[in-house]
Structure formats: C-alpha cells, structure tokens
Tab-separated table of C-alpha atoms in Angstrom:
chain	number	residue	atom	x	y	z
D	1	MET	CA	90.627	105.979	78.850
D	2	PHE	CA	92.596	102.980	81.112
D	3	ALA	CA	91.314	99.207	81.904
D	4	SER	CA	88.944	98.725	84.598
D	5	LYS	CA	90.891	97.730	87.048
D	6	ALA	CA	93.610	100.627	86.497
D	7	ALA	CA	95.668	100.843	88.825
D	8	GLU	CA	96.818	103.811	91.182
D	9	PRO	CA	99.569	106.144	88.009
D	10	ALA	CA	96.840	105.607	85.689
D	11	LEU	CA	94.777	108.625	87.369
D	12	TRP	CA	98.517	110.673	87.358
D	13	ARG	CA	98.034	109.972	83.552
D	14	LEU	CA	94.646	111.462	83.265
D	15	LEU	CA	95.949	114.618	85.024
D	16	SER	CA	98.735	115.297	83.158
D	17	ILE	CA	96.735	114.456	79.893
D	18	VAL	CA	94.076	116.864	81.238
D	19	THR	CA	97.278	119.189	81.781
D	20	LEU	CA	98.173	118.683	79.042
D	21	LEU	CA	95.007	119.187	76.615
D	22	ILE	CA	94.508	122.373	78.666
D	23	ILE	CA	98.130	123.867	76.890
D	24	ALA	CA	97.127	122.493	73.441
D	25	LEU	CA	94.170	124.089	72.901
D	26	TRP	CA	95.154	127.318	74.677
D	27	TRP	CA	98.454	126.992	72.324
D	28	LEU	CA	95.468	126.415	69.232
D	29	SER	CA	93.256	129.507	70.679
D	30	ALA	CA	95.791	131.747	70.741
D	31	PRO	CA	96.005	134.974	68.516
D	32	ARG	CA	98.668	133.938	65.132
D	33	ASP	CA	100.342	137.006	65.802
D	34	LEU	CA	100.879	135.787	69.453
D	35	PHE	CA	104.067	134.763	69.075
D	36	SER	CA	105.696	136.378	65.677
D	37	ALA	CA	107.559	138.339	68.212
D	38	PRO	CA	109.354	137.901	72.146
D	39	LEU	CA	106.891	137.966	74.257
D	40	SER	CA	106.892	141.100	76.403
D	41	VAL	CA	106.447	140.806	80.627
D	42	THR	CA	102.916	142.356	80.497
D	43	GLU	CA	101.782	139.641	77.231
D	44	ILE	CA	103.323	136.389	79.790
D	45	ALA	CA	101.547	138.066	83.040
D	46	ARG	CA	98.535	138.248	80.498
D	47	GLU	CA	98.213	134.483	79.087
D	48	ALA	CA	100.319	133.060	82.692
D	49	ILE	CA	97.193	134.272	84.517
D	50	LEU	CA	94.372	132.801	81.330
D	51	LEU	CA	96.044	129.511	81.164
D	52	SER	CA	96.178	128.751	85.305
D	53	GLY	CA	93.294	130.463	85.365
D	54	VAL	CA	91.578	127.922	83.105
D	55	TRP	CA	93.253	125.246	83.833
D	56	ALA	CA	92.358	125.662	87.825
D	57	TYR	CA	88.503	125.654	86.353
D	58	VAL	CA	89.059	122.585	84.113
D	59	LEU	CA	90.802	120.547	86.833
D	60	LEU	CA	88.450	121.156	89.010
D	61	THR	CA	85.323	120.452	87.513
D	62	LEU	CA	87.286	116.805	86.626
D	63	ALA	CA	87.146	116.908	90.599
D	64	ILE	CA	83.779	118.060	91.175
D	65	VAL	CA	82.064	116.016	88.061
D	66	VAL	CA	83.671	112.256	88.848
D	67	VAL	CA	81.781	111.766	93.130
D	68	MET	CA	78.545	112.035	90.428
D	69	ARG	CA	78.051	108.364	91.261
D	70	TRP	CA	77.320	107.999	87.254
D	71	ARG	CA	77.829	104.619	85.837
D	72	TRP	CA	79.617	106.299	82.383
D	73	ILE	CA	82.191	107.788	84.616
D	74	GLU	CA	82.145	105.235	87.254
D	75	ARG	CA	83.137	102.111	84.618
D	76	PRO	CA	86.095	103.710	82.763
D	77	LEU	CA	87.327	104.785	86.183
D	78	GLY	CA	87.574	100.723	87.487
D	79	GLY	CA	85.031	101.506	89.922
D	80	LEU	CA	84.123	104.853	92.542
D	81	ASP	CA	87.224	104.076	94.414
D	82	ARG	CA	88.919	105.104	92.310
D	83	CYS	CA	87.017	107.885	91.367
D	84	TYR	CA	86.923	109.149	94.933
D	85	ARG	CA	90.889	108.652	94.274
D	86	LEU	CA	90.584	111.365	91.749
D	87	HIS	CA	88.472	113.500	93.716
D	88	LYS	CA	91.307	113.792	95.852
D	89	TRP	CA	93.791	114.582	93.993
D	90	ALA	CA	91.965	116.628	91.777
D	91	GLY	CA	91.199	118.894	94.157
D	92	ILE	CA	94.641	118.868	95.601
D	93	ALA	CA	95.796	120.065	92.222
D	94	THR	CA	93.256	122.568	91.805
D	95	GLY	CA	94.654	124.038	95.268
D	96	ALA	CA	97.582	124.593	94.228
D	97	VAL	CA	96.868	125.744	91.218
D	98	VAL	CA	94.446	128.264	91.941
D	99	LEU	CA	97.353	129.805	94.934
D	100	LEU	CA	98.537	130.040	91.134
D	101	HIS	CA	96.422	132.039	89.531
D	102	CYS	CA	95.744	134.075	92.400
D	103	VAL	CA	99.938	135.100	93.054
D	104	LEU	CA	99.989	136.248	90.004
D	105	GLU	CA	97.573	138.481	89.925
D	106	TRP	CA	99.083	139.910	93.175
D	107	LEU	CA	102.583	139.526	91.623
D	108	PRO	CA	103.780	143.995	92.126
D	109	GLY	CA	104.364	145.964	89.935
D	110	GLY	CA	100.957	146.085	88.429
D	111	LEU	CA	101.094	142.328	87.218
D	112	ALA	CA	97.869	141.586	88.594
D	113	ARG	CA	95.864	144.305	85.243
D	114	ALA	CA	97.631	142.481	82.563
D	115	ARG	CA	94.753	141.456	82.067
D	116	SER	CA	92.963	142.736	79.130
D	117	GLN	CA	88.451	143.351	80.504
D	118	PRO	CA	86.966	144.012	76.991
D	119	SER	CA	83.635	144.158	78.310
D	120	ALA	CA	84.574	146.862	81.212
D	121	ASP	CA	82.947	149.239	79.068
D	122	ALA	CA	79.658	147.620	78.320
D	123	SER	CA	79.414	146.831	82.558
D	124	ARG	CA	79.807	150.251	83.804
D	125	GLN	CA	77.396	151.876	81.672
D	126	LEU	CA	74.753	150.101	83.377
D	127	GLY	CA	76.423	151.420	85.876
D	128	LEU	CA	77.771	148.567	87.611
D	129	ASP	CA	81.262	147.089	86.956
D	130	TRP	CA	80.756	143.852	86.976
D	131	ASN	CA	84.063	142.716	85.961
D	132	ALA	CA	85.803	144.556	89.628
D	133	ALA	CA	82.406	142.256	91.138
D	134	THR	CA	82.743	139.101	90.068
D	135	GLN	CA	86.518	138.872	89.624
D	136	GLU	CA	85.476	140.442	94.460
D	137	MET	CA	83.297	136.914	94.657
D	138	ALA	CA	85.825	134.558	92.598
D	139	GLU	CA	88.658	135.683	94.468
D	140	LEU	CA	86.020	134.909	97.404
D	141	ALA	CA	84.866	131.821	96.240
D	142	ASN	CA	88.586	130.307	95.220
D	143	GLY	CA	90.380	131.757	97.876
D	144	THR	CA	88.022	130.324	100.254
D	145	MET	CA	87.559	126.586	98.186
D	146	LEU	CA	90.758	126.475	98.595
D	147	CYS	CA	91.130	126.745	102.283
D	148	ALA	CA	88.323	124.195	103.054
D	149	LEU	CA	90.579	121.003	99.793
D	150	ILE	CA	93.326	121.729	101.596
D	151	ALA	CA	91.423	120.627	105.204
D	152	ILE	CA	89.632	118.472	103.930
D	153	ALA	CA	92.004	117.525	102.580
D	154	LEU	CA	95.169	116.577	105.124
D	155	LEU	CA	93.196	117.226	108.153
D	156	ARG	CA	91.651	113.482	108.452
D	157	SER	CA	90.445	114.458	112.133
D	158	ILE	CA	87.146	116.020	110.639
D	159	PRO	CA	84.578	114.091	111.249
D	160	TYR	CA	81.854	113.130	108.005
D	161	ARG	CA	79.251	114.893	109.070
D	162	TRP	CA	80.873	118.084	108.334
D	163	PHE	CA	83.266	116.799	105.087
D	164	ARG	CA	79.718	115.982	103.751
D	165	LYS	CA	78.358	119.460	103.935
D	166	THR	CA	81.941	121.183	103.643
D	167	HIS	CA	81.002	119.533	100.041
D	168	ARG	CA	78.169	120.732	99.689
D	169	LEU	CA	79.281	124.539	99.544
D	170	SER	CA	82.481	123.406	97.379
D	171	ALA	CA	79.422	122.555	95.107
D	172	LEU	CA	78.178	126.941	95.527
D	173	LEU	CA	81.544	127.927	95.165
D	174	TYR	CA	82.265	125.982	91.926
D	175	LEU	CA	79.192	127.371	90.238
D	176	ALA	CA	79.848	131.392	91.424
D	177	THR	CA	83.526	130.221	90.050
D	178	THR	CA	81.724	129.153	86.466
D	179	TRP	CA	79.881	133.079	87.048
D	180	HIS	CA	83.586	133.901	86.982
D	181	ALA	CA	85.040	132.084	84.962
D	182	LEU	CA	82.530	132.421	81.305
D	183	LEU	CA	81.594	136.246	82.648
D	184	LEU	CA	85.855	137.353	82.406
D	185	LEU	CA	86.955	134.916	79.233
D	186	PRO	CA	87.668	137.291	76.730
D	187	PRO	CA	85.209	137.636	73.831
D	188	GLN	CA	88.755	135.943	71.598
D	189	LEU	CA	88.889	133.016	73.040
D	190	ARG	CA	85.196	132.494	72.933
D	191	PHE	CA	84.919	130.444	69.580
D	192	THR	CA	87.876	128.461	70.105
D	193	PRO	CA	89.258	125.240	71.068
D	194	LEU	CA	89.647	126.820	74.520
D	195	GLY	CA	85.997	127.871	74.685
D	196	ALA	CA	84.621	125.516	73.949
D	197	LEU	CA	86.174	123.635	76.106
D	198	ILE	CA	85.343	125.802	79.010
D	199	GLY	CA	81.953	126.141	77.583
D	200	LEU	CA	81.850	122.070	77.858
D	201	SER	CA	83.131	122.463	81.610
D	202	ALA	CA	80.266	124.958	82.720
D	203	LEU	CA	77.976	122.894	81.198
D	204	PHE	CA	78.595	119.542	83.453
D	205	GLY	CA	80.326	121.081	86.362
D	206	CYS	CA	77.121	123.424	86.485
D	207	ALA	CA	74.672	119.815	85.956
D	208	ALA	CA	76.893	117.916	88.203
D	209	ALA	CA	76.425	121.238	91.226
D	210	VAL	CA	73.548	121.344	90.663
D	211	VAL	CA	72.585	117.460	92.118
D	212	SER	CA	75.050	117.500	94.325
D	213	VAL	CA	72.846	120.415	95.737
D	214	THR	CA	69.642	119.052	95.753
D	215	GLY	CA	70.568	116.329	96.990
D	216	GLY	CA	70.184	113.822	93.806
D	217	VAL	CA	73.512	112.069	93.448
D	218	GLY	CA	72.897	108.822	93.969
D	219	ARG	CA	69.484	109.154	94.008
D	220	ARG	CA	68.196	106.318	91.638
D	221	ARG	CA	69.660	104.141	93.132
D	222	ARG	CA	68.462	104.139	96.869
D	223	VAL	CA	66.726	101.581	98.278
D	224	ARG	CA	64.833	100.864	101.785
D	225	GLY	CA	65.021	98.891	104.368
D	226	THR	CA	64.558	97.143	107.661
D	227	ILE	CA	67.157	95.481	110.109
D	228	THR	CA	65.639	92.267	110.929
D	229	GLY	CA	69.417	90.886	112.102
D	230	LEU	CA	72.022	92.018	114.281
D	231	GLU	CA	75.179	90.381	115.539
D	232	ALA	CA	78.361	91.407	117.850
D	233	HIS	CA	81.726	89.958	118.637
D	234	ASN	CA	85.411	91.482	119.141
D	235	GLY	CA	84.521	95.030	117.917
D	236	ILE	CA	82.610	93.429	114.628
D	237	LEU	CA	79.197	94.412	114.122
D	238	GLU	CA	76.465	92.187	111.482
D	239	VAL	CA	73.734	93.882	109.974
D	240	GLU	CA	70.887	91.865	108.149
D	241	CYS	CA	68.420	94.368	106.373
D	242	THR	CA	66.189	93.219	104.993
D	243	LEU	CA	64.441	95.160	101.365
D	244	ALA	CA	61.242	96.929	101.029
D	245	ALA	CA	61.047	96.928	97.424
D	246	ARG	CA	62.646	94.903	95.252
D	247	GLY	CA	66.582	92.876	96.119
D	248	LEU	CA	70.032	95.066	94.733
D	249	PRO	CA	72.001	92.450	91.926
D	250	HIS	CA	75.500	93.396	92.532
D	251	ARG	CA	78.434	91.535	92.014
D	252	PRO	CA	80.466	89.533	95.422
D	253	GLY	CA	82.896	92.615	96.556
D	254	GLN	CA	81.320	95.277	95.462
D	255	PHE	CA	80.264	97.990	98.076
D	256	ALA	CA	77.026	100.079	99.137
D	257	TYR	CA	76.588	103.843	101.030
D	258	VAL	CA	74.554	102.903	104.010
D	259	CYS	CA	71.763	104.969	105.464
D	260	PHE	CA	71.275	104.152	108.858
D	261	ASP	CA	71.192	108.210	110.584
D	262	PRO	CA	70.224	110.334	108.139
D	263	ALA	CA	72.298	113.557	110.531
D	264	GLU	CA	75.554	110.818	110.256
D	265	GLY	CA	74.289	110.825	106.170
D	266	PRO	CA	75.901	107.149	104.311
D	267	HIS	CA	78.903	105.145	105.394
D	268	PRO	CA	80.580	103.402	102.944
D	269	PHE	CA	80.547	99.494	103.224
D	270	THR	CA	81.165	96.559	101.772
D	271	ILE	CA	78.112	93.939	101.060
D	272	ALA	CA	79.138	91.184	102.760
D	273	GLY	CA	76.602	88.514	101.162
D	274	ALA	CA	73.521	88.399	100.245
D	275	ASP	CA	69.865	86.489	99.877
D	276	PRO	CA	68.583	87.122	96.903
D	277	GLY	CA	65.335	85.447	97.449
D	278	ALA	CA	65.093	87.212	100.927
D	279	ARG	CA	65.180	90.289	99.227
D	280	LYS	CA	67.697	90.250	102.206
D	281	ILE	CA	71.248	91.838	102.594
D	282	ARG	CA	74.526	91.773	105.090
D	283	PHE	CA	77.219	94.203	106.144
D	284	VAL	CA	80.041	93.689	108.710
D	285	ILE	CA	81.328	96.221	109.824
D	286	LYS	CA	84.190	96.929	112.075
D	287	ALA	CA	84.423	99.211	115.308
D	288	LEU	CA	87.162	101.791	113.339
D	289	GLY	CA	86.105	105.345	114.204
D	290	ASP	CA	83.871	107.444	116.823
D	291	TYR	CA	81.002	106.148	114.657
D	292	THR	CA	81.607	102.173	113.734
D	293	GLY	CA	81.990	102.705	117.296
D	294	GLN	CA	78.689	103.466	118.257
D	295	LEU	CA	75.991	101.214	116.038
D	296	ALA	CA	76.336	98.002	117.607
D	297	ASN	CA	74.708	100.271	120.406
D	298	ARG	CA	72.808	102.046	118.551
D	299	LEU	CA	71.051	100.523	115.310
D	300	ALA	CA	67.486	98.409	117.067
D	301	GLU	CA	66.104	95.422	114.558
D	302	GLY	CA	63.134	96.877	113.314
D	303	GLN	CA	64.818	100.495	112.178
D	304	GLN	CA	64.735	101.932	109.234
D	305	VAL	CA	67.533	101.986	107.095
D	306	THR	CA	69.125	103.215	103.561
D	307	ILE	CA	71.140	101.826	101.134
D	308	GLU	CA	72.990	103.402	98.267
D	309	GLY	CA	73.697	100.741	94.589
D	310	PRO	CA	76.039	99.065	94.274
D	311	TYR	CA	79.345	100.077	93.339
D	312	GLY	CA	83.551	99.627	93.134
D	313	GLY	CA	85.230	97.702	90.262
D	314	PHE	CA	86.713	94.530	93.101
D	315	ASP	CA	84.795	91.341	91.226
D	316	PHE	CA	87.461	89.440	90.589
D	317	ARG	CA	85.903	89.253	87.453
D	318	GLY	CA	89.261	88.260	85.894
D	319	THR	CA	91.458	87.213	83.159
D	320	ALA	CA	94.147	84.787	85.130
D	321	ARG	CA	94.759	81.664	84.477
D	322	GLU	CA	95.479	81.938	88.817
D	323	GLN	CA	93.871	84.675	90.949
D	324	VAL	CA	95.820	85.321	95.570
D	325	TRP	CA	92.921	87.059	97.176
D	326	VAL	CA	94.809	88.779	99.772
D	327	ALA	CA	92.816	90.189	102.908
D	328	GLY	CA	93.192	91.828	106.256
D	329	GLY	CA	90.802	92.124	109.656
D	330	ILE	CA	88.587	93.925	107.880
D	331	GLY	CA	89.155	93.297	104.331
D	332	LEU	CA	87.278	89.563	104.544
D	333	THR	CA	84.091	90.690	104.041
D	334	PRO	CA	84.224	90.783	99.647
D	335	PHE	CA	86.271	87.781	99.986
D	336	LEU	CA	84.060	86.375	102.146
D	337	ALA	CA	80.645	87.598	99.313
D	338	ARG	CA	82.552	85.424	96.642
D	339	LEU	CA	82.572	82.374	98.844
D	340	GLU	CA	79.722	82.507	99.239
D	341	TYR	CA	78.217	83.507	95.974
D	342	LEU	CA	80.520	80.617	94.567
D	343	ARG	CA	78.604	78.202	97.089
D	344	TRP	CA	75.379	79.399	96.030
D	345	LEU	CA	76.352	78.883	92.196
D	346	GLY	CA	77.710	74.836	93.425
D	347	ARG	CA	81.576	76.298	91.136
D	348	ARG	CA	84.760	74.735	92.087
D	349	SER	CA	88.532	77.795	91.859
D	350	PRO	CA	90.952	75.303	92.709
D	351	SER	CA	93.064	77.906	90.887
D	352	VAL	CA	93.052	80.223	93.875
D	353	THR	CA	94.613	80.027	97.068
D	354	PHE	CA	93.156	82.465	99.691
D	355	PHE	CA	95.505	84.043	102.117
D	356	TYR	CA	93.278	85.649	105.420
D	357	CYS	CA	95.646	87.550	107.423
D	358	THR	CA	94.048	87.716	110.840
D	359	ARG	CA	95.783	88.040	114.897
D	360	ASN	CA	95.314	85.293	116.458
D	361	ALA	CA	92.896	82.133	114.440
D	362	ALA	CA	91.741	80.914	117.445
D	363	THR	CA	89.083	83.865	118.773
D	364	ASP	CA	88.952	85.316	115.330
D	365	PRO	CA	84.798	84.348	114.674
D	366	TYR	CA	85.097	83.634	110.996
D	367	VAL	CA	88.042	81.129	111.254
D	368	SER	CA	85.717	78.057	111.071
D	369	ARG	CA	83.031	79.670	108.700
D	370	LEU	CA	86.226	79.972	106.435
D	371	ARG	CA	87.485	76.702	106.425
D	372	THR	CA	84.039	75.533	105.893
D	373	LEU	CA	83.313	77.349	102.358
D	374	CYS	CA	86.871	76.678	100.900
D	375	THR	CA	85.905	72.845	101.473
D	376	GLN	CA	83.320	73.482	99.604
D	377	THR	CA	84.342	75.573	96.436
D	378	GLY	CA	88.142	73.883	96.473
D	379	VAL	CA	89.441	77.231	97.176
D	380	THR	CA	92.410	76.893	99.313
D	381	LEU	CA	92.542	78.942	102.559
D	382	ALA	CA	96.071	79.789	103.891
D	383	LEU	CA	95.920	81.242	107.489
D	384	VAL	CA	97.510	84.001	108.604
D	385	ASP	CA	98.112	84.202	111.874
D	386	SER	CA	100.158	86.645	113.284
D	387	ALA	CA	99.762	85.616	117.450
D	388	ARG	CA	103.064	82.801	116.004
D	389	GLN	CA	103.552	83.473	113.088
D	390	ARG	CA	105.142	86.596	110.827
D	391	PRO	CA	103.339	87.995	108.770
D	392	LEU	CA	102.953	87.532	105.229
D	393	ASP	CA	104.863	89.202	102.868
D	394	PHE	CA	104.810	88.635	98.689
D	395	ASP	CA	107.794	85.897	99.161
D	396	ALA	CA	105.133	83.921	101.132
D	397	ILE	CA	102.641	84.578	98.439
D	398	ALA	CA	105.108	84.315	95.387
D	399	ALA	CA	105.715	81.097	96.430
D	400	GLY	CA	103.810	79.650	96.048
D	401	LEU	CA	101.538	80.668	92.861
D	402	ARG	CA	102.175	77.899	90.278
D	403	ASP	CA	102.791	80.681	87.262
D	404	PRO	CA	103.208	83.892	88.931
D	405	SER	CA	103.647	85.386	84.874
D	406	GLY	CA	100.099	83.941	84.465
D	407	ALA	CA	98.709	85.053	87.924
D	408	GLU	CA	96.203	87.673	89.412
D	409	LEU	CA	95.842	89.247	92.795
D	410	TRP	CA	93.705	90.970	94.699
D	411	PHE	CA	93.734	92.769	98.233
D	412	CYS	CA	91.195	93.958	100.344
D	413	GLY	CA	93.363	95.280	104.184
D	414	PRO	CA	95.115	98.543	105.052
D	415	ALA	CA	96.232	100.153	103.302
D	416	ARG	CA	100.982	99.977	104.016
D	417	PHE	CA	99.948	96.741	103.891
D	418	GLY	CA	98.405	96.645	100.490
D	419	ALA	CA	101.185	99.531	99.525
D	420	THR	CA	104.134	97.188	100.109
D	421	LEU	CA	102.536	95.009	98.452
D	422	GLN	CA	101.844	96.449	95.242
D	423	ARG	CA	105.392	98.279	95.036
D	424	ALA	CA	106.985	94.311	95.074
D	425	TRP	CA	104.359	92.819	92.735
D	426	ARG	CA	105.698	95.367	90.758
D	427	THR	CA	109.339	94.789	91.032
D	428	THR	CA	108.928	91.162	90.513
D	429	GLY	CA	108.107	92.330	87.273
D	430	LEU	CA	104.819	91.065	87.049
D	431	PRO	CA	102.060	92.911	85.283
D	432	GLY	CA	100.392	95.895	87.629
D	433	ARG	CA	96.830	95.716	86.049
D	434	ARG	CA	97.186	92.312	87.322
D	435	PHE	CA	97.358	93.436	90.566
D	436	HIS	CA	93.959	94.704	92.065
D	437	ARG	CA	93.622	96.687	95.608
D	438	GLU	CA	90.656	97.989	96.559
D	439	TRP	CA	91.019	101.818	97.258
D	440	PHE	CA	87.989	102.589	100.699
D	441	GLU	CA	89.562	105.864	101.194
D	442	MET	CA	87.016	108.481	100.559
D	443	ARG	CA	88.289	111.471	100.866
C-alpha cells in the first residue's frame, strides 16, 4: 500500500482509504430503487445505522489484525511499531464510530426501529427473539469496548499488565460483535460486495481473536534464554542473554519482546548488540518507569527469560547517498547495534554523520565506546552535550549536510524532539519518506 519506511500520515491515508472503500461498497450493494426517489427519514436512518455499523466493524477488525505480529502485515506497514500506531488510531476511530452508531439507534422518534429485522419471525418460531438478544448483547459489548478503548488510549497511568489483560478481553468482545454483525446483516446484502467485505473481515478478525485469546501471538518467534550478564550504571541496565537452542537472526536496529516475569508479560527493548557465534544477545534498558526502574534489583544471572522477535523496520537500509543519525537518551541503542555490526563486517561508512545528544558527556558511560566505534567504522561523531551547549536543532543538522536533496535522517529518541525535527524536515521540502523514525510507543 505504501513504502516500508512510511511516515505517520500514511497511516491516516490508510484509514481514509478503508473508509472510502466501505462507502463505495455500500453504494454498489444498495438496491437500485433506493436512489430513484427522495429518501424518507426512516430510510436515511436505516442506511445510516447500517453504514456506521459496518464502518465500526471493519475498523475494529483492522485494529485487531494489525497487531497479530504476522510478517505479511508488518512488512508493508514499515515495522511493528507502525502497526501498533495504526492499532491505536483504528481503535480510537472505532470507539468514535460505535458512539455514532449508538446515537443513531437511540435518536427519538423511533429511528432505532427503522432498521429492518427480516429474521425476527423465524427466530420467534423457535421461542426466542434472537435479534433482540443479539442486539442487547452487542450493545453491551460495544459500550464496554468503547470505554476500554478510550481508557487505554487516554489513561497512560494504567499499568502495562492491566493494559495487556484488557486487550485479551477485547478479543472476546470482538467475537461477540462478530455474532451481532453477521446475524443482523440483512439477507439481501449477504451476497453483495458489502457482504463480502464483512465476511472477509469476520474471517480474518475471528482468526486473530482466537490467536490472541489463546496466547498464540508471536509464539513461533519465541526462544528461551538465560541471563548471563548484568551491568547497571547511571539508571541504565545492560542485560546479556545466552539463547538456549538457536540464535535470533536480526538486522541492527530491530527490537524484541523480552519476558523476565510471566506475571508482568513481555516488554519491547531494542537489541543493542549480539554475538551470533555464541548465541548471545544484549539489551540496554533505561529506568523510565516503575517496571524498568525495578529491573536492576529483580534480575539475576542464571534467571530464565523468553525473547520474541525480531521486529521493526528501523534497520538503516536506505538508498540515499548520505545518512544522518540522531539519537537522544536511550535512543542510542539501535545506533550502537549498527556501529558494532559495521565493525564486525570491517566496513567503513564515511557518508554517515552521527549526532548523539547527551545530558553530560563527562559522565555518559557510552561516549568513550561511541568514539572508538565511530573511529573504527569511519562514522563522523558529533556530540551534543546539553551541559555545555544549546540543544540540537534542525539548522545545525542541515548545516553539516553535503547534499540535503540526497540525504536521509534516522532518528530515535524522545517523541517531542522527533516530532520537531520531522516538522522541520518537511518544512524545508525534503522528502518525508527519507525521515525514518522509531515509534516506540506500543499503546
């Protein structure tokens, strides 16, 4: 659909394309006599309820399918980080459309009863009004889902372990919503383009929901390991793991899900380095919250871990003649992995300029290592020491570019800093596809 290094607006374009597709299929599936005369209020209400219901269901299906960690979805979207951003915004959009759907049903004047119920007579013959029962259950499911999506999207204070459990419940709610969608779909629409879209959505969505409920997401990409090294300094913890049976083939810059505690669940961390021959892999973890802040005291050598991956499209595989790397804080880790990989290959990259932003170069434990690695690989290192100089801005970056039109920028660091650089990059007219950014917000 779009390039593997897609920018944020591409996600909005995809959501817009899905919406236009639904409208087009509804238009093709509507009875021809529907538009032969002016529509009554009842007909408008009926079609609006139908269209909003299908819209919400397809968006919900998209939200659940894109986070199944299936390679055939991750690759065209540009990495799992963008899949999760699409999941977030598709979920928020679903909540908004579900609210619209409910408002249309609850409008005064009996508009809720404008929906046709062709199967009501058949269901009553069995002694149970399946339409009514299904509608009540779906309304409860949709209301609960709406509250859950809004809470998860807006309340960042919700602990990750509760966030994960809530998403397991969302898969069950999806199955209930599918029953509602299929049972209440008018028979005359079942063998139309719109009916086909709903059928395909149900097929992929139910498969994804079952995989999610049974804990099968990413199961085939997991490997067991043991912690064989720990080093803590300045709020940063380096964890070295030795894998049990096989390595974890990856490209520098990718990340993996690491589960230190089954009760807490897996968390994503960038792979900071690896030794394929010895099946060793290293993660650099900064204490940014309650969970990561306690790891230094909770982990011990010899402890068993589960690692799942690799994931992500932040892999430095660009086509530009010149690369600019910008790292801030713990955003250093993908660049550190890339430098160690270049050294292992014996390759020099004089066309790369690396801006590393640190709060204090004198106490930063990675400055010395970076200088050595950059010297060995030919990368130009530009330290930006906040303790002695003003923060890095785009003007300083642009001033060092040999050929801006043929350059690309790779950024990993604080979200607000990245957004500022990305706006400046676009303002200067440089192609948005050449600004590569790691979105490390999985919720």
